[in-house]
Amino acid sequence: MVRGALLLALAGGISRFLGIFYLIPLPRLIGEEGMGLWQMAGAWQGLLVVLASGGLPLAMARLVAEARATGEAEREWRLLRLGLGLATLTGLAGALALFWVSPMLAWRLQRDRALVMVLRAFAPSVLLLAQSSVLRGYFQGCQAMGVAAASEVAEQVFRVGSLLALAAALAARGPGEGAAGAALGASIGGGAAVLLMAGALWWRRRQVTPLSRPYGGSGRRRPMPTLRDLGHDVPAGVALSLVYALIQTAVAAVIPYRLRLAGVPVEQVRELYGQFGLAFRLVGVPGFISLALGATLLPAVAQARTLGRLSMVARRSEQAIRLLLLIAIPAATGLAVLAEPLARLIFAMPGVALPLRAAAAGVVGIMLFQTTTGILQGLDLIFRPALNLATAGLLQVALSWWWVGETAGGGRAMVGAGAAAAVAWLVAAILNLLMIVRRTGITISFNEMFVRPLLASGGMAVVVATVHQWLLGLPGRERLWAPLAALVGRQVGQELIWPAIACLGAIGAGVVSYGLLLAALGGLGWQERRWLLRLWRRGFRAGRDLPSGRAATATRMGTSRSRVWQSVAVWQGGDGDGRGRGRDGKAGGDHGPAQR
């Protein structure tokens, strides 16, 4: 299970890198005002994409997998036509709504007319992303993971490339035009994914001969049962995504409103919200590890629950949470210590450091919430994470209203917003954890899970800060990178090359010091040492002890029907160290909300 999580984390890390790469040059192209406009409009676009696609991708993946397993080819194609038709209708409605309602959203809620063109630039992406998500769910249900993965890569590549090109071309006209150019990149990326999957679907229809086993045992078309099947899984798939999107939309409305009430000019409101948005994107970067761990835990816990092995569920949950905290706590500490150099190095915006340092503790909350969500879904508590996130979201909105208003007049305006986000995610994670304790009876050892990692992280923080300052002021450092500075220029070397070396050196020293301190404090137990030893000996050898392609697909899927998890491919329960075996199943998968 651990090695499967690491493989999923590696894949998620690559995808996350593609998705965050553009954040380095984009602020330099459109400025802080443009980033604020782009992120405020993006919150509304994300909400409409969730409403348009709903739980269709998840339902499509599961139902297509079932139809293929039973040889019902006619039902498979009818599912595709129905799902794609629904996505087209809802996506078109969402795109038109965003286009026509944008003046009201921009003026009455955000009080910023420049937001209109950015919202309208985002509008076509609602339709295209809804269609691409349904097509991706279909290919996942067909176990054609190569097509689904290629579509994701194509979407990111075309999105990032067009986003940067259009932002650079339009930035000279002003921050609004530059942000609108960046917003058009979402439509181009979605269109590229749709075209790629449409081509793959055309080729598939040419190669596959329809089977002679129609849905229901007759040749008549019966769309209503298929529609009911799709409707059964949509609520489970849409709940968490919808709650997350609503929270982001509410925060995007509350923070600018409170800043304007405090008398902050509109241009500065854009800059400040842009700083907060960039800071929280950095906070979410380590989340690819917890997403992979949660995706691996979901089917493992589901099978153990189905077999009545609650002790195994408790043991696996405890191991996963302990391992997660050993990673999340030092990640949050390092992000807080290096907030200012990272803000200057990545975004060239020193103002990002204040909300980033305040929100750094949110790393622990986000990663713990994502991991415990996988456990709760495996326990068939599908809607519990959405309810807990909604509770935490209301708290974030309330705290943002209070704390942003308190700090709006000074230079620490976004500290309150960052702190509110961190508190909300920690509360959501704690609510998930309490529910797991209630259902499984796991033992929470505060000494092992919290105290020792916190002590080791505190020592690591001292090492990181000391090494970073020493490297920045290292005598004779110019001679070390003189050949490279001659190529890129002295100013670039001083402002970019050597600060990057100093950050990387400090991070490396932090990793080493944290591991040594944790081992000295007894924070690395025999199970953690055994995991590390197995990974060192075996590496990433493919095939052995790993799930097949269908099983790997199933690990990404959550569903409202607990009986489905009795037939999907899951990690077979082994001994207490998480050793497992793979078994083929018949379910597809879909992305969770925090991946978006």
Coordinates of C-alpha atoms in Angstrom, one line a residue, residues 5 25 115 150 164 190 196 200 203 236 251 274 290 292 349 386 489 492 501 511 530 551 583 590:
A5 CA 0.8 5.5 -2.6
P25 CA 6.1 33.8 -15.0
L115 CA -13.7 41.8 -13.7
A150 CA -2.7 11.9 -22.3
L164 CA 1.3 32.6 -20.9
G190 CA -10.1 22.1 -22.4
L196 CA -7.8 14.4 -28.3
A200 CA -9.5 8.4 -29.6
W203 CA -10.6 5.4 -33.5
A236 CA -21.9 11.4 -4.1
V251 CA -14.0 33.8 0.2
G274 CA -3.7 38.2 -5.8
S290 CA -2.0 13.1 0.7
A292 CA -2.2 9.7 -3.4
M349 CA 6.2 39.5 -5.0
A386 CA -18.4 17.2 2.5
G489 CA 23.9 38.1 -16.5
V492 CA 19.9 37.6 -12.9
I501 CA 20.8 27.8 -4.6
V511 CA 15.4 17.4 5.3
R530 CA 10.6 -1.2 7.9
A551 CA -6.8 -1.9 -9.9
R583 CA -6.7 -8.2 -7.8
D590 CA -12.4 10.1 -11.3

